[in-house]
Short mmCIF file of C-alpha atoms and ligand atoms in Angstrom, two decimals:
data_model
loop_
_atom_site.label_atom_id
_atom_site.label_comp_id
_atom_site.label_asym_id
_atom_site.label_seq_id
_atom_site.Cartn_x
_atom_site.Cartn_y
_atom_site.Cartn_z
CA MET A 196 78.81 -76.44 13.10
CA ILE A 197 82.03 -74.67 13.22
CA VAL A 198 82.02 -71.61 10.59
CA THR A 199 84.49 -68.92 9.35
CA VAL A 200 83.12 -65.90 7.62
CA LEU A 201 85.77 -63.64 5.86
CA GLY A 202 85.05 -60.10 5.46
CA LEU A 203 83.52 -58.67 8.16
CA GLY A 204 82.09 -55.47 6.54
CA TYR A 205 78.01 -54.96 6.92
CA VAL A 206 77.34 -58.25 5.37
CA GLY A 207 79.88 -60.48 7.23
CA LEU A 208 79.80 -58.77 10.67
CA THR A 209 75.83 -59.40 10.74
CA THR A 210 76.10 -62.70 8.87
CA ALA A 211 78.99 -64.16 11.71
CA ALA A 212 76.48 -62.65 14.60
CA GLY A 213 73.34 -64.05 13.28
CA LEU A 214 74.62 -67.61 12.86
CA ALA A 215 76.42 -67.84 16.19
CA GLU A 216 72.69 -66.55 17.68
CA LEU A 217 71.28 -69.86 15.53
CA GLY A 218 73.93 -71.63 17.49
CA HIS A 219 76.94 -72.21 15.76
CA TYR A 220 80.51 -71.80 16.67
CA VAL A 221 81.55 -68.91 14.49
CA VAL A 222 85.31 -66.95 13.93
CA GLY A 223 85.46 -64.10 11.52
CA VAL A 224 88.22 -63.25 9.69
CA ASP A 225 89.34 -59.91 8.40
CA ILE A 226 92.66 -58.80 7.31
CA ASP A 227 91.99 -55.10 8.64
CA ASN A 228 93.64 -55.32 12.24
CA ASP A 229 92.09 -52.30 13.51
CA LYS A 230 88.78 -53.77 12.89
CA ILE A 231 89.76 -57.52 14.97
CA GLU A 232 91.45 -55.51 17.79
CA MET A 233 88.15 -53.21 17.89
CA LEU A 234 86.30 -56.57 17.91
CA ASN A 235 88.35 -58.29 20.52
CA ARG A 236 88.24 -55.39 22.62
CA GLY A 237 84.25 -55.54 22.39
CA ASP A 238 83.72 -52.43 20.40
CA VAL A 239 81.65 -52.59 16.87
CA PRO A 240 83.23 -50.89 13.91
CA ILE A 241 80.11 -50.39 12.11
CA TRP A 242 77.12 -48.63 13.57
CA GLU A 243 74.01 -51.02 12.53
CA PRO A 244 70.68 -51.25 14.77
CA GLU A 245 70.89 -54.16 17.25
CA LEU A 246 74.36 -55.61 15.87
CA ALA A 247 76.44 -54.53 19.09
CA PRO A 248 74.09 -56.65 21.54
CA LEU A 249 73.95 -59.67 19.52
CA ILE A 250 77.89 -59.72 18.94
CA ALA A 251 78.35 -59.29 22.74
CA LYS A 252 75.75 -61.93 23.80
CA ASN A 253 77.29 -64.19 21.70
CA ARG A 254 80.96 -63.53 22.41
CA GLN A 255 80.17 -63.93 25.76
CA ALA A 256 78.36 -67.40 25.02
CA GLN A 257 81.97 -68.34 23.44
CA ARG A 258 80.10 -68.69 20.31
CA LEU A 259 81.69 -65.97 18.46
CA ALA A 260 85.57 -64.90 17.77
CA PHE A 261 87.61 -62.53 15.63
CA THR A 262 91.01 -63.32 14.16
CA THR A 263 93.33 -62.37 11.20
CA ASP A 264 94.51 -65.62 11.08
CA VAL A 265 92.60 -67.06 7.77
CA GLN A 266 94.82 -70.10 7.94
CA LYS A 267 93.99 -71.14 11.59
CA ALA A 268 90.10 -70.45 11.56
CA ALA A 269 89.08 -72.06 7.92
CA SER A 270 91.27 -74.96 8.45
CA GLN A 271 88.67 -76.19 11.19
CA SER A 272 85.98 -75.24 9.80
CA ASP A 273 82.81 -76.82 8.37
CA VAL A 274 81.56 -73.90 6.29
CA ILE A 275 83.27 -70.97 4.78
CA LEU A 276 81.59 -68.12 3.93
CA VAL A 277 83.28 -64.93 2.06
CA ALA A 278 81.67 -61.59 2.15
CA VAL A 279 84.33 -59.38 1.22
CA GLY A 280 83.51 -56.14 -0.70
CA THR A 281 83.28 -56.15 -4.51
CA PRO A 282 83.37 -52.61 -5.30
CA ALA A 283 82.65 -51.04 -8.77
CA GLY A 284 85.97 -50.93 -10.68
CA PRO A 285 86.21 -48.44 -13.68
CA ASP A 286 83.44 -48.75 -16.24
CA GLY A 287 81.29 -50.52 -13.79
CA LYS A 288 83.34 -53.60 -13.82
CA PRO A 289 83.34 -55.28 -10.50
CA ASP A 290 86.73 -55.13 -8.55
CA LEU A 291 87.15 -58.71 -7.54
CA THR A 292 90.59 -58.09 -5.90
CA GLN A 293 89.41 -58.80 -2.14
CA LEU A 294 87.51 -61.74 -3.26
CA GLU A 295 90.62 -63.25 -5.61
CA ARG A 296 92.83 -62.57 -2.37
CA ALA A 297 90.40 -64.46 0.09
CA VAL A 298 90.07 -67.21 -2.58
CA SER A 299 93.77 -67.74 -2.61
CA ASP A 300 94.11 -67.38 1.34
CA LEU A 301 92.19 -70.37 1.51
CA THR A 302 93.25 -72.58 -1.01
CA SER A 303 96.15 -73.76 0.93
CA CYS A 304 93.97 -74.27 4.09
CA LEU A 305 90.36 -75.65 3.07
CA PRO A 306 89.45 -78.96 4.59
CA SER A 307 88.26 -81.41 2.19
CA ASP A 308 84.76 -81.63 3.58
CA ALA A 309 84.30 -78.31 3.87
CA LEU A 310 81.68 -75.89 2.42
CA LEU A 311 82.58 -72.82 0.64
CA ILE A 312 79.80 -70.09 0.32
CA ILE A 313 80.08 -67.23 -1.97
CA LYS A 314 77.88 -64.25 -0.41
CA SER A 315 79.66 -61.41 -1.88
CA THR A 316 77.86 -60.13 -5.08
CA VAL A 317 79.93 -61.05 -8.04
CA PRO A 318 79.77 -61.18 -11.73
CA VAL A 319 77.63 -64.28 -12.98
CA GLY A 320 80.38 -67.01 -14.04
CA THR A 321 82.61 -66.43 -10.78
CA THR A 322 81.64 -68.99 -8.79
CA ASP A 323 81.53 -71.41 -11.38
CA GLN A 324 85.23 -70.27 -12.07
CA ILE A 325 86.41 -70.50 -8.37
CA ALA A 326 84.62 -74.08 -8.26
CA THR A 327 86.82 -74.98 -11.38
CA ARG A 328 90.04 -73.70 -9.53
CA LEU A 329 89.29 -75.46 -6.28
CA ARG A 330 87.63 -78.35 -8.10
CA ARG A 331 84.79 -79.29 -5.63
CA ASP A 332 81.31 -77.80 -5.08
CA VAL A 333 81.06 -74.01 -4.16
CA VAL A 334 77.95 -72.34 -3.29
CA HIS A 335 76.62 -68.77 -4.41
CA ASN A 336 74.44 -67.90 -1.61
CA PRO A 337 73.41 -63.82 -2.24
CA GLU A 338 72.95 -61.57 0.50
CA PHE A 339 69.14 -59.65 0.36
CA LEU A 340 69.82 -57.76 4.01
CA ARG A 341 69.52 -53.89 4.31
CA GLN A 342 71.48 -52.11 5.89
CA GLY A 343 69.48 -50.25 8.67
CA SER A 344 67.74 -53.60 9.37
CA ALA A 345 70.56 -56.00 8.82
CA VAL A 346 69.98 -57.87 12.02
CA HIS A 347 66.30 -58.02 11.55
CA ASP A 348 66.82 -58.76 7.66
CA PHE A 349 69.25 -61.81 8.88
CA PHE A 350 66.61 -63.52 10.72
CA HIS A 351 63.74 -62.78 8.71
CA PRO A 352 64.76 -63.04 4.80
CA ASP A 353 62.03 -63.23 2.39
CA ARG A 354 64.18 -66.13 0.72
CA ILE A 355 67.32 -68.01 0.93
CA VAL A 356 69.02 -68.74 -2.56
CA ILE A 357 71.22 -71.17 -3.18
CA GLY A 358 73.08 -71.74 -6.18
CA CYS A 359 75.08 -75.11 -6.53
CA GLY A 360 75.96 -78.00 -7.82
CA SER A 361 75.25 -81.00 -5.32
CA GLU A 362 72.36 -81.99 -3.33
CA TRP A 363 75.20 -82.30 -0.67
CA ALA A 364 75.79 -78.75 -0.52
CA ALA A 365 72.21 -77.70 -0.97
CA GLU A 366 71.82 -80.03 2.41
CA ARG A 367 74.59 -78.55 4.31
CA ILE A 368 73.61 -74.68 3.54
CA ARG A 369 69.87 -75.94 5.32
CA ARG A 370 71.69 -76.93 8.14
CA LEU A 371 73.36 -73.62 8.47
CA TYR A 372 70.59 -71.88 8.29
CA GLN A 373 68.37 -73.88 10.51
CA GLY A 374 65.67 -71.77 12.55
CA ILE A 375 65.12 -69.30 10.03
CA THR A 376 61.88 -69.67 8.05
CA ALA A 377 62.18 -68.74 4.65
CA PRO A 378 61.25 -70.22 1.27
CA MET A 379 64.72 -71.84 0.13
CA ILE A 380 65.40 -71.06 -3.98
CA VAL A 381 68.15 -73.67 -5.43
CA SER A 382 69.49 -73.01 -8.81
CA ASP A 383 72.21 -73.10 -10.63
CA ARG A 384 75.23 -70.65 -9.17
CA ARG A 385 74.70 -68.71 -12.75
CA SER A 386 71.27 -68.32 -11.87
CA ALA A 387 71.78 -67.45 -8.13
CA GLU A 388 74.61 -64.56 -9.26
CA MET A 389 71.64 -63.34 -11.56
CA ILE A 390 68.72 -62.99 -9.17
CA LYS A 391 71.15 -60.55 -6.91
CA TYR A 392 71.70 -58.38 -9.88
CA THR A 393 68.55 -58.40 -10.88
CA ALA A 394 66.59 -57.61 -7.78
CA ASN A 395 69.09 -54.62 -7.19
CA ALA A 396 68.13 -53.25 -10.67
CA PHE A 397 64.81 -53.86 -10.47
CA LEU A 398 64.73 -51.76 -7.15
CA ALA A 399 66.51 -49.07 -8.64
CA MET A 400 64.16 -48.54 -11.58
CA LYS A 401 61.35 -48.48 -9.66
CA ILE A 402 63.14 -45.41 -7.59
CA SER A 403 64.01 -44.09 -10.53
CA TYR A 404 60.78 -44.56 -12.23
CA ILE A 405 58.81 -42.51 -9.39
CA ASN A 406 61.61 -40.02 -9.30
CA MET A 407 60.99 -39.33 -13.05
CA ILE A 408 57.24 -39.20 -12.82
CA ALA A 409 57.68 -36.86 -9.68
CA ASP A 410 59.88 -34.40 -12.27
CA LEU A 411 56.80 -34.38 -14.86
CA CYS A 412 54.42 -34.03 -11.55
CA GLU A 413 56.44 -31.09 -11.14
CA SER A 414 55.49 -29.69 -14.70
CA LEU A 415 52.16 -30.34 -14.21
CA ASP A 416 51.37 -28.86 -10.87
CA ALA A 417 50.14 -32.75 -9.49
CA ASN A 418 51.44 -34.37 -6.31
CA VAL A 419 53.48 -37.44 -6.40
CA GLU A 420 53.00 -38.58 -3.22
CA ASP A 421 49.38 -39.09 -4.26
CA VAL A 422 50.34 -40.56 -7.42
CA ALA A 423 52.28 -43.04 -5.64
CA ARG A 424 49.92 -43.56 -2.92
CA GLY A 425 47.54 -44.61 -6.23
CA ILE A 426 49.43 -46.44 -7.73
CA GLY A 427 51.12 -48.35 -4.62
CA ALA A 428 47.61 -50.22 -3.79
CA ASP A 429 47.90 -51.77 -6.77
CA HIS A 430 49.06 -55.13 -5.09
CA ARG A 431 51.01 -55.92 -8.81
CA ILE A 432 53.09 -52.67 -7.96
CA GLY A 433 53.01 -52.14 -4.09
CA HIS A 434 53.80 -49.16 -2.26
CA ALA A 435 57.95 -49.89 -1.35
CA PHE A 436 60.27 -47.94 -3.31
CA LEU A 437 57.91 -45.35 -4.73
CA GLN A 438 59.09 -42.70 -2.58
CA ALA A 439 60.61 -39.56 -4.74
CA GLY A 440 63.42 -37.77 -3.55
CA ALA A 441 67.19 -37.42 -4.02
CA GLY A 442 67.91 -40.75 -5.66
CA TYR A 443 69.30 -44.09 -4.55
CA GLY A 444 72.98 -44.64 -3.44
CA GLY A 445 74.75 -46.69 -1.13
CA SER A 446 77.25 -49.50 -1.84
CA CYS A 447 74.72 -51.62 -3.75
CA PHE A 448 72.01 -50.31 -6.09
CA PRO A 449 74.92 -47.83 -8.18
CA LYS A 450 77.37 -50.56 -8.16
CA ASP A 451 75.04 -53.41 -9.00
CA THR A 452 73.52 -51.78 -11.59
CA HIS A 453 76.75 -50.45 -13.12
CA ALA A 454 77.98 -54.27 -12.92
CA LEU A 455 74.80 -55.32 -14.77
CA LEU A 456 75.20 -52.98 -17.54
CA TYR A 457 79.16 -54.13 -17.54
CA LEU A 458 77.70 -58.16 -18.08
CA GLY A 459 75.52 -56.62 -20.77
CA ALA A 460 77.98 -54.84 -22.87
CA GLN A 461 80.52 -57.77 -22.44
CA THR A 462 78.11 -60.06 -23.91
CA GLY A 463 76.54 -57.53 -26.62
CA CYS A 464 73.05 -57.46 -24.88
CA SER A 465 71.96 -53.97 -24.49
CA LEU A 466 69.57 -53.12 -21.28
CA PRO A 467 68.02 -49.89 -21.85
CA LEU A 468 66.02 -49.74 -18.96
CA VAL A 469 68.99 -50.11 -16.03
CA GLU A 470 70.67 -47.84 -18.80
CA SER A 471 67.87 -45.03 -17.99
CA ALA A 472 67.53 -45.98 -14.24
CA ASP A 473 71.08 -45.04 -13.87
CA ARG A 474 70.84 -41.54 -15.77
CA ILE A 475 68.22 -40.64 -13.94
CA ASN A 476 69.33 -41.25 -10.85
CA GLN A 477 72.59 -39.70 -11.47
CA LEU A 478 70.69 -36.52 -12.36
CA ARG A 479 69.02 -36.37 -9.12
CA PRO A 480 71.65 -34.15 -7.12
CA GLN A 481 71.33 -31.93 -9.93
CA ARG A 482 67.80 -31.33 -9.77
CA LEU A 483 68.13 -30.13 -6.03
CA VAL A 484 70.93 -27.94 -6.78
CA THR A 485 68.78 -26.08 -9.08
CA LYS A 486 65.72 -25.87 -6.75
CA ALA A 487 68.43 -24.21 -4.44
CA GLU A 488 69.42 -21.92 -7.46
CA HIS A 489 66.03 -21.36 -8.21
CA ALA A 490 65.12 -19.79 -5.05
CA LEU A 491 68.14 -17.87 -4.26
CA GLY A 492 69.20 -16.66 -7.80
CA THR A 493 73.33 -17.85 -7.58
CA LEU A 494 74.86 -19.92 -4.92
CA ARG A 495 78.06 -18.02 -4.95
CA GLY A 496 78.91 -17.07 -1.37
CA LYS A 497 75.52 -18.92 0.02
CA HIS A 498 75.61 -20.84 2.98
CA ILE A 499 73.63 -24.09 2.14
CA SER A 500 73.02 -26.38 5.18
CA LEU A 501 72.80 -30.06 4.41
CA LEU A 502 70.67 -31.89 7.18
CA GLY A 503 71.49 -36.02 6.44
CA LEU A 504 74.77 -37.26 4.85
CA THR A 505 74.23 -41.10 4.98
CA TYR A 506 72.61 -42.55 2.19
CA LYS A 507 69.36 -44.00 4.24
CA PRO A 508 68.24 -43.33 7.49
CA GLN A 509 69.41 -46.29 10.70
CA THR A 510 73.29 -46.63 8.95
CA ASP A 511 76.44 -45.04 9.34
CA ASP A 512 77.18 -45.56 5.69
CA VAL A 513 77.80 -42.35 3.03
CA ARG A 514 79.18 -44.73 0.32
CA SER A 515 77.65 -43.46 -2.83
CA ALA A 516 75.20 -40.89 -1.19
CA PRO A 517 73.65 -38.33 -3.19
CA SER A 518 75.56 -36.16 -0.32
CA ILE A 519 78.34 -36.74 -2.12
CA ALA A 520 77.48 -35.14 -5.43
CA VAL A 521 74.96 -32.36 -4.02
CA SER A 522 77.90 -31.27 -1.99
CA ARG A 523 80.31 -31.71 -4.84
CA LEU A 524 77.71 -29.83 -7.07
CA LEU A 525 77.49 -26.97 -4.82
CA LEU A 526 81.05 -25.97 -3.74
CA GLU A 527 81.61 -25.79 -7.78
CA GLN A 528 79.02 -23.29 -7.72
CA GLY A 529 80.89 -21.30 -5.01
CA ALA A 530 78.64 -22.31 -2.11
CA ASN A 531 80.13 -23.16 1.69
CA VAL A 532 78.21 -26.12 2.74
CA HIS A 533 78.15 -27.00 6.28
CA ALA A 534 76.26 -30.06 6.88
CA TYR A 535 74.68 -32.23 10.01
CA ASP A 536 74.38 -36.05 10.40
CA PRO A 537 73.31 -38.19 13.34
CA ARG A 538 75.94 -41.37 12.83
CA ALA A 539 77.76 -40.53 9.12
CA ARG A 540 81.37 -41.66 9.30
CA ARG A 541 83.95 -39.41 7.72
CA PHE A 542 82.77 -37.72 4.92
CA PRO A 543 84.58 -37.91 1.96
CA ILE A 544 84.98 -33.85 0.96
CA GLU A 545 86.92 -31.85 3.40
CA GLN A 546 85.75 -28.54 2.37
CA VAL A 547 82.27 -29.59 3.73
CA GLU A 548 82.17 -28.33 7.46
CA ILE A 549 80.62 -31.22 9.90
CA CYS A 550 78.50 -29.75 12.68
CA PRO A 551 77.40 -31.41 16.07
CA ASP A 552 73.80 -30.39 15.89
CA VAL A 553 71.20 -29.39 13.51
CA GLU A 554 71.22 -25.80 15.30
CA THR A 555 74.74 -25.07 14.53
CA ALA A 556 74.23 -26.68 10.74
CA VAL A 557 71.26 -24.23 9.89
CA HIS A 558 72.24 -21.21 12.00
CA ASP A 559 72.76 -18.18 9.39
CA ALA A 560 71.75 -20.45 6.43
CA ASP A 561 70.64 -19.56 3.01
CA ALA A 562 69.06 -22.59 2.38
CA VAL A 563 68.60 -25.77 4.15
CA MET A 564 68.81 -29.08 2.17
CA ILE A 565 67.34 -32.40 3.60
CA LEU A 566 69.03 -35.47 1.95
CA THR A 567 68.08 -38.27 4.22
CA GLU A 568 65.11 -39.48 5.83
CA TRP A 569 66.38 -39.54 9.77
CA ASP A 570 63.40 -39.60 11.97
CA GLU A 571 64.94 -36.51 13.89
CA PHE A 572 64.33 -34.61 11.00
CA ARG A 573 60.80 -35.37 10.82
CA HIS A 574 60.68 -33.76 14.39
CA LEU A 575 62.52 -30.95 13.84
CA ASP A 576 60.63 -27.44 15.36
CA TRP A 577 61.02 -25.16 12.39
CA ARG A 578 59.08 -22.42 14.42
CA ARG A 579 62.62 -22.11 16.38
CA LEU A 580 64.72 -23.05 13.50
CA LEU A 581 63.35 -20.68 10.64
CA PRO A 582 64.02 -17.22 12.96
CA ILE A 583 67.98 -18.57 12.79
CA LEU A 584 68.41 -19.10 9.15
CA ARG A 585 69.67 -16.14 6.60
CA CYS A 586 66.96 -16.87 4.12
CA PRO A 587 63.75 -19.22 5.17
CA VAL A 588 64.44 -22.02 1.88
CA ILE A 589 63.89 -25.47 2.90
CA ILE A 590 64.29 -27.87 -0.18
CA ASP A 591 63.26 -31.16 1.26
CA GLY A 592 64.76 -34.25 -0.56
CA ARG A 593 62.90 -36.46 0.92
CA ASN A 594 59.63 -35.37 1.03
CA LEU A 595 59.45 -35.21 4.96
CA TYR A 596 56.74 -33.10 5.77
CA ARG A 597 52.89 -33.17 4.61
CA LEU A 598 52.36 -29.51 2.40
CA GLU A 599 49.49 -28.51 4.52
CA GLU A 600 51.76 -28.44 7.71
CA MET A 601 54.29 -26.19 5.62
CA ARG A 602 51.48 -23.92 4.54
CA LYS A 603 50.19 -23.88 7.88
CA LEU A 604 53.70 -22.90 9.13
CA GLY A 605 54.46 -20.19 6.12
CA VAL A 606 51.34 -18.24 7.38
CA ALA A 607 53.45 -17.48 10.58
CA TYR A 608 56.54 -17.62 9.49
CA PRO A 609 57.51 -16.91 5.87
CA LEU A 610 59.25 -19.51 4.16
CA ARG A 611 59.76 -20.96 0.41
CA TYR A 612 59.49 -24.85 1.08
CA LEU A 613 60.45 -26.62 -2.35
CA SER A 614 60.16 -30.62 -1.85
CA VAL A 615 60.40 -33.35 -4.84
CA GLY A 616 57.13 -33.85 -7.40
CA ARG A 617 55.31 -31.78 -5.33
CA PRO A 618 53.73 -27.98 -5.37
CA GLU A 619 56.07 -25.37 -4.07
CA VAL A 620 55.03 -23.53 -0.87
CA ASN A 621 55.94 -20.03 -1.00
CA THR A 622 54.77 -17.21 1.63
CA TRP A 623 58.47 -15.68 1.45
CA ARG A 624 58.83 -13.54 -1.47
P1 LIG B 227 82.46 -53.69 3.31
O1 LIG B 227 82.96 -53.32 2.32
O2 LIG B 227 81.83 -53.08 4.25
O3 LIG B 227 83.20 -55.33 4.16
C1 LIG B 227 84.14 -55.75 3.50
C2 LIG B 227 85.41 -56.45 4.41
O4 LIG B 227 85.97 -57.60 3.81
C3 LIG B 227 85.82 -55.56 5.06
O5 LIG B 227 85.87 -54.94 6.36
C4 LIG B 227 87.60 -55.90 4.41
O6 LIG B 227 88.74 -55.68 5.25
C5 LIG B 227 87.16 -57.05 4.17
N1 LIG B 227 88.00 -57.89 3.50
C6 LIG B 227 88.53 -57.61 2.44
N2 LIG B 227 89.34 -58.56 1.64
C7 LIG B 227 89.49 -59.16 2.58
C8 LIG B 227 89.99 -60.74 2.96
N3 LIG B 227 90.97 -61.55 1.59
N4 LIG B 227 89.96 -61.42 3.76
C9 LIG B 227 89.27 -60.89 4.93
N5 LIG B 227 88.51 -59.68 4.67
C10 LIG B 227 88.58 -58.89 3.96
O7 LIG B 227 81.34 -54.86 2.57
P2 LIG B 227 79.77 -55.14 2.87
O8 LIG B 227 79.12 -54.27 2.71
O9 LIG B 227 79.65 -55.93 3.65
O10 LIG B 227 78.93 -55.96 1.42
C11 LIG B 227 79.89 -57.61 1.22
C12 LIG B 227 79.75 -58.06 -0.31
O11 LIG B 227 78.10 -58.03 0.10
C13 LIG B 227 79.50 -57.21 -1.14
O12 LIG B 227 79.75 -57.89 -2.67
C14 LIG B 227 77.99 -56.12 -1.44
O13 LIG B 227 78.19 -56.22 -2.83
C15 LIG B 227 77.20 -57.38 -0.82
N6 LIG B 227 76.21 -56.95 -0.49
C16 LIG B 227 76.29 -55.77 0.45
C17 LIG B 227 74.93 -55.32 1.13
C18 LIG B 227 74.99 -54.26 1.85
O14 LIG B 227 74.10 -53.80 1.91
N7 LIG B 227 76.20 -53.64 2.37
C19 LIG B 227 74.16 -56.06 0.87
C20 LIG B 227 73.94 -57.53 0.23
C21 LIG B 227 75.13 -57.75 -0.41
#
């Protein structure tokens, strides 16, 4: 089939390359000229494992092309997918400006027999409204890929959700994804939109739940890792999303929980579980900064080194990352903040000094704070690094190290190691 994908961010670019790999002829469209020029030069504007070679392979096979010309691309397509951004606006209300523009751009050039698919995460009722406006069936096909393993997730999804109003549309989307083995869940459009928000809010709740328990473990001298292992072994609970730490970030969980709360408020339906998950998450950065204060007394004039700026490993994305809130809090308290991340794209706080490597970032530090679980940080040689710190304080916001390992290290190199929901290791003072 001939396919157009509108919006070439993490979702759109991965989807375009994945559909080309499945054998379709795909044109990726974006309004960002620089992005299209980069892609046409053979560069990839985002970093996502396996994506660059997949794009290169399919461009070479002439199954994948990029343009800013939506009219030309869409007017020749059998299927048009919209994967533009739907960021949170004020009050948690999703900002649908990008989507509205995309739909307007398509209005005059949609072939009568083409299938329009909304992949962006949108408030319940949005796809129905677009269908009414365009007087045709429009599908909502929510995306569940995870940044960091987006290409893998495209080819191996847990399920494909199809929210549509006709068997014709469902059949065409089955053809689109032919080659991918996954259960197809067909529903009405509103339920499909609801599935996406409900899934993300549930995962956010799981993270906040274990973080809440981690705080209690700290007060009771228990170890949240053992607790998570113990409850995760129950197959009704499962181990995923039970890692206590700095909290969730990224472009989905914070905005989708806020969107769900907004939808609840609009309809007079309170969602106290989701509210609590959000409140717990918003307090995580302060909790880490308090650990630094606890170890150092005041933070004024102190040099704090952040290891990890992205909201999770294997991505270059810092949108709503805990590192942003942590940096703001540290700067407010008068600390100097230095940071290193292996992949982060431009960090939004200028006062944070970005360093080229771990060693430069931690040199003369009063405390090192680990905020992203990059593999590189799991294998740091602390025997070499501790002597170049001013104070041997490590605040591990991702519980990267075993306590036993840090206790052993602390015998030869006095240190203070504070992690999340686990007893402190203190051989320093
Ligand atoms: P993104 O912000 O990375 O990319 C959006 C792209 O759309 C940008 O390149 C932008 O220039 C382009 N764009 C904006 N308006 C356009 C228009 N009118 N025509 C063509 N292009 C336009 O977004 P993303 O992270 O890929 O997310 C896209 C959607 O998918 C969002 O609704 C998001 O909630 C959802 N989603 C994201 C993820 C994820 O992990 N990022 C996962 C599942 C679902």
